[in-house]
JSON list of C-alpha atoms in Angstrom, two decimals:
[
{"chain": "D", "resi": 1, "resn": "LEU", "atom": "CA", "xyz": [175.50, 113.05, 126.96]},
{"chain": "D", "resi": 2, "resn": "TRP", "atom": "CA", "xyz": [174.82, 114.67, 123.20]},
{"chain": "D", "resi": 3, "resn": "LYS", "atom": "CA", "xyz": [177.88, 113.08, 121.62]},
{"chain": "D", "resi": 4, "resn": "GLU", "atom": "CA", "xyz": [176.56, 109.32, 123.20]},
{"chain": "D", "resi": 5, "resn": "ARG", "atom": "CA", "xyz": [173.81, 109.72, 121.13]},
{"chain": "D", "resi": 6, "resn": "LYS", "atom": "CA", "xyz": [174.96, 110.48, 118.01]},
{"chain": "D", "resi": 7, "resn": "LYS", "atom": "CA", "xyz": [177.41, 107.68, 118.71]},
{"chain": "D", "resi": 8, "resn": "MET", "atom": "CA", "xyz": [174.37, 105.49, 119.02]},
{"chain": "D", "resi": 9, "resn": "ASN", "atom": "CA", "xyz": [172.34, 106.74, 116.03]},
{"chain": "D", "resi": 10, "resn": "LYS", "atom": "CA", "xyz": [175.41, 105.00, 114.49]},
{"chain": "D", "resi": 11, "resn": "SER", "atom": "CA", "xyz": [175.02, 101.78, 115.97]},
{"chain": "D", "resi": 12, "resn": "LEU", "atom": "CA", "xyz": [173.39, 98.93, 117.02]},
{"chain": "D", "resi": 13, "resn": "ILE", "atom": "CA", "xyz": [172.33, 98.99, 120.31]},
{"chain": "D", "resi": 14, "resn": "SER", "atom": "CA", "xyz": [170.35, 96.53, 122.30]},
{"chain": "D", "resi": 15, "resn": "THR", "atom": "CA", "xyz": [167.37, 96.34, 124.24]},
{"chain": "D", "resi": 16, "resn": "SER", "atom": "CA", "xyz": [168.51, 97.94, 127.35]},
{"chain": "D", "resi": 17, "resn": "GLN", "atom": "CA", "xyz": [170.28, 100.50, 125.69]},
{"chain": "D", "resi": 18, "resn": "LEU", "atom": "CA", "xyz": [167.24, 101.38, 123.56]},
{"chain": "D", "resi": 19, "resn": "SER", "atom": "CA", "xyz": [165.37, 101.70, 126.83]},
{"chain": "D", "resi": 20, "resn": "LYS", "atom": "CA", "xyz": [167.59, 104.03, 128.15]},
{"chain": "D", "resi": 21, "resn": "TYR", "atom": "CA", "xyz": [167.57, 105.93, 125.59]},
{"chain": "D", "resi": 22, "resn": "PHE", "atom": "CA", "xyz": [164.08, 106.55, 125.17]},
{"chain": "D", "resi": 23, "resn": "GLY", "atom": "CA", "xyz": [163.61, 106.62, 128.68]},
{"chain": "D", "resi": 24, "resn": "VAL", "atom": "CA", "xyz": [160.81, 103.75, 128.91]},
{"chain": "D", "resi": 25, "resn": "THR", "atom": "CA", "xyz": [161.02, 100.15, 130.30]},
{"chain": "D", "resi": 26, "resn": "ARG", "atom": "CA", "xyz": [162.37, 96.92, 128.36]},
{"chain": "D", "resi": 27, "resn": "GLN", "atom": "CA", "xyz": [158.95, 96.07, 128.39]},
{"chain": "D", "resi": 28, "resn": "ALA", "atom": "CA", "xyz": [157.17, 98.76, 125.60]},
{"chain": "D", "resi": 29, "resn": "ILE", "atom": "CA", "xyz": [160.33, 98.30, 123.73]},
{"chain": "D", "resi": 30, "resn": "TYR", "atom": "CA", "xyz": [159.26, 94.70, 123.05]},
{"chain": "D", "resi": 31, "resn": "LYS", "atom": "CA", "xyz": [155.47, 96.22, 122.58]},
{"chain": "D", "resi": 32, "resn": "TRP", "atom": "CA", "xyz": [156.58, 97.78, 120.11]},
{"chain": "D", "resi": 33, "resn": "ARG", "atom": "CA", "xyz": [158.59, 95.51, 118.34]},
{"chain": "D", "resi": 34, "resn": "LYS", "atom": "CA", "xyz": [155.58, 93.76, 118.25]},
{"chain": "D", "resi": 35, "resn": "LYS", "atom": "CA", "xyz": [153.78, 96.87, 116.37]},
{"chain": "D", "resi": 36, "resn": "GLY", "atom": "CA", "xyz": [156.81, 96.42, 113.98]},
{"chain": "D", "resi": 37, "resn": "MET", "atom": "CA", "xyz": [159.19, 98.38, 115.09]},
{"chain": "D", "resi": 38, "resn": "PRO", "atom": "CA", "xyz": [162.81, 97.21, 113.01]},
{"chain": "D", "resi": 39, "resn": "VAL", "atom": "CA", "xyz": [164.97, 94.93, 114.52]},
{"chain": "D", "resi": 40, "resn": "PHE", "atom": "CA", "xyz": [168.33, 94.62, 113.09]},
{"chain": "D", "resi": 41, "resn": "ILE", "atom": "CA", "xyz": [169.90, 91.66, 113.56]},
{"chain": "D", "resi": 42, "resn": "LYS", "atom": "CA", "xyz": [168.63, 88.63, 115.35]},
{"chain": "D", "resi": 43, "resn": "HIS", "atom": "CA", "xyz": [170.49, 85.88, 117.10]},
{"chain": "D", "resi": 44, "resn": "ASN", "atom": "CA", "xyz": [170.15, 82.51, 119.04]},
{"chain": "D", "resi": 45, "resn": "ASN", "atom": "CA", "xyz": [166.84, 82.50, 118.98]},
{"chain": "D", "resi": 46, "resn": "GLY", "atom": "CA", "xyz": [165.91, 85.80, 119.55]},
{"chain": "D", "resi": 47, "resn": "LYS", "atom": "CA", "xyz": [168.11, 86.18, 122.45]},
{"chain": "D", "resi": 48, "resn": "LEU", "atom": "CA", "xyz": [170.96, 88.61, 120.85]},
{"chain": "D", "resi": 49, "resn": "ILE", "atom": "CA", "xyz": [168.66, 91.26, 119.35]},
{"chain": "D", "resi": 50, "resn": "ARG", "atom": "CA", "xyz": [170.26, 94.55, 117.67]},
{"chain": "D", "resi": 51, "resn": "TYR", "atom": "CA", "xyz": [168.34, 98.30, 116.84]},
{"chain": "D", "resi": 52, "resn": "GLU", "atom": "CA", "xyz": [168.93, 100.69, 114.75]},
{"chain": "D", "resi": 53, "resn": "LEU", "atom": "CA", "xyz": [168.86, 103.57, 116.26]},
{"chain": "D", "resi": 54, "resn": "ASP", "atom": "CA", "xyz": [168.23, 105.98, 113.56]},
{"chain": "D", "resi": 55, "resn": "ALA", "atom": "CA", "xyz": [165.35, 103.10, 111.73]},
{"chain": "D", "resi": 56, "resn": "VAL", "atom": "CA", "xyz": [163.69, 103.33, 115.19]},
{"chain": "D", "resi": 57, "resn": "ILE", "atom": "CA", "xyz": [163.27, 106.86, 115.71]},
{"chain": "D", "resi": 58, "resn": "GLU", "atom": "CA", "xyz": [162.12, 107.39, 111.74]},
{"chain": "D", "resi": 59, "resn": "TRP", "atom": "CA", "xyz": [159.02, 104.30, 113.26]},
{"chain": "D", "resi": 60, "resn": "ILE", "atom": "CA", "xyz": [158.60, 106.27, 115.70]},
{"chain": "D", "resi": 61, "resn": "ASN", "atom": "CA", "xyz": [158.42, 109.13, 113.88]},
{"chain": "D", "resi": 62, "resn": "ARG", "atom": "CA", "xyz": [155.21, 107.24, 111.16]},
{"chain": "D", "resi": 63, "resn": "GLU", "atom": "CA", "xyz": [153.62, 106.03, 114.26]},
{"chain": "D", "resi": 64, "resn": "ARG", "atom": "CA", "xyz": [152.67, 109.48, 115.71]},
{"chain": "D", "resi": 65, "resn": "ASP", "atom": "CA", "xyz": [151.99, 110.75, 112.02]},
{"chain": "D", "resi": 66, "resn": "GLU", "atom": "CA", "xyz": [149.84, 108.08, 111.45]},
{"chain": "D", "resi": 67, "resn": "ARG", "atom": "CA", "xyz": [147.67, 108.73, 115.23]}
]
Protein backbone atom coordinates (compact mmCIF):
# COMPACT_ATOMS: atom_id res chain seq x y z
CA LEU A 1 0.00 0.00 0.00
CA TRP A 2 2.83 2.43 0.82
CA LYS A 3 4.51 1.92 -2.58
CA GLU A 4 1.16 2.42 -4.31
CA ARG A 5 0.53 5.68 -2.42
CA LYS A 6 4.04 6.92 -3.11
CA LYS A 7 3.57 6.23 -6.83
CA MET A 8 0.18 7.99 -6.80
CA ASN A 9 1.76 11.14 -5.32
CA LYS A 10 3.76 11.67 -8.49
CA SER A 11 1.08 10.80 -11.00
CA LEU A 12 -2.27 12.10 -12.11
CA ILE A 13 -5.19 10.29 -10.53
CA SER A 14 -8.93 10.11 -11.11
CA THR A 15 -11.76 11.24 -8.84
CA SER A 16 -12.37 7.63 -7.79
CA GLN A 17 -8.71 7.07 -6.92
CA LEU A 18 -8.62 10.33 -4.97
CA SER A 19 -11.73 9.42 -2.99
CA LYS A 20 -10.25 6.00 -2.15
CA TYR A 21 -6.94 7.56 -1.11
CA PHE A 22 -8.62 9.90 1.37
CA GLY A 23 -11.41 7.52 2.36
CA VAL A 24 -14.17 9.92 1.35
CA THR A 25 -17.03 9.80 -1.13
CA ARG A 26 -16.83 11.11 -4.67
CA GLN A 27 -19.37 13.73 -3.62
CA ALA A 28 -16.86 15.00 -1.05
CA ILE A 29 -14.29 15.38 -3.83
CA TYR A 30 -16.79 17.40 -5.89
CA LYS A 31 -17.43 19.66 -2.88
CA TRP A 32 -13.69 20.16 -2.41
CA ARG A 33 -13.39 21.17 -6.07
CA LYS A 34 -16.10 23.79 -5.58
CA LYS A 35 -14.11 25.11 -2.60
CA GLY A 36 -11.02 25.53 -4.77
CA MET A 37 -9.17 22.23 -4.71
CA PRO A 38 -6.70 22.18 -7.63
CA VAL A 39 -7.66 20.19 -10.70
CA PHE A 40 -4.69 19.33 -12.88
CA ILE A 41 -6.44 18.46 -16.11
CA LYS A 42 -9.96 18.61 -17.55
CA HIS A 43 -11.02 17.20 -20.92
CA ASN A 44 -14.26 16.51 -22.76
CA ASN A 45 -16.28 19.24 -21.05
CA GLY A 46 -15.16 18.15 -17.58
CA LYS A 47 -15.83 14.44 -18.06
CA LEU A 48 -12.17 13.44 -17.78
CA ILE A 49 -10.68 15.02 -14.68
CA ARG A 50 -7.32 14.23 -13.12
CA TYR A 51 -5.65 15.49 -9.97
CA GLU A 52 -2.03 15.76 -8.92
CA LEU A 53 -2.08 14.19 -5.48
CA ASP A 54 0.75 16.31 -4.02
CA ALA A 55 -1.11 19.49 -4.99
CA VAL A 56 -4.33 18.21 -3.43
CA ILE A 57 -2.54 17.30 -0.19
CA GLU A 58 -1.00 20.79 -0.04
CA TRP A 59 -4.44 22.34 -0.63
CA ILE A 60 -6.02 20.24 2.13
CA ASN A 61 -3.25 21.23 4.55
CA ARG A 62 -3.75 24.94 3.74
CA GLU A 63 -7.50 24.57 4.23
CA ARG A 64 -6.95 22.98 7.65
CA ASP A 65 -4.47 25.67 8.68
CA GLU A 66 -6.97 28.41 7.82
CA ARG A 67 -9.57 26.99 10.21
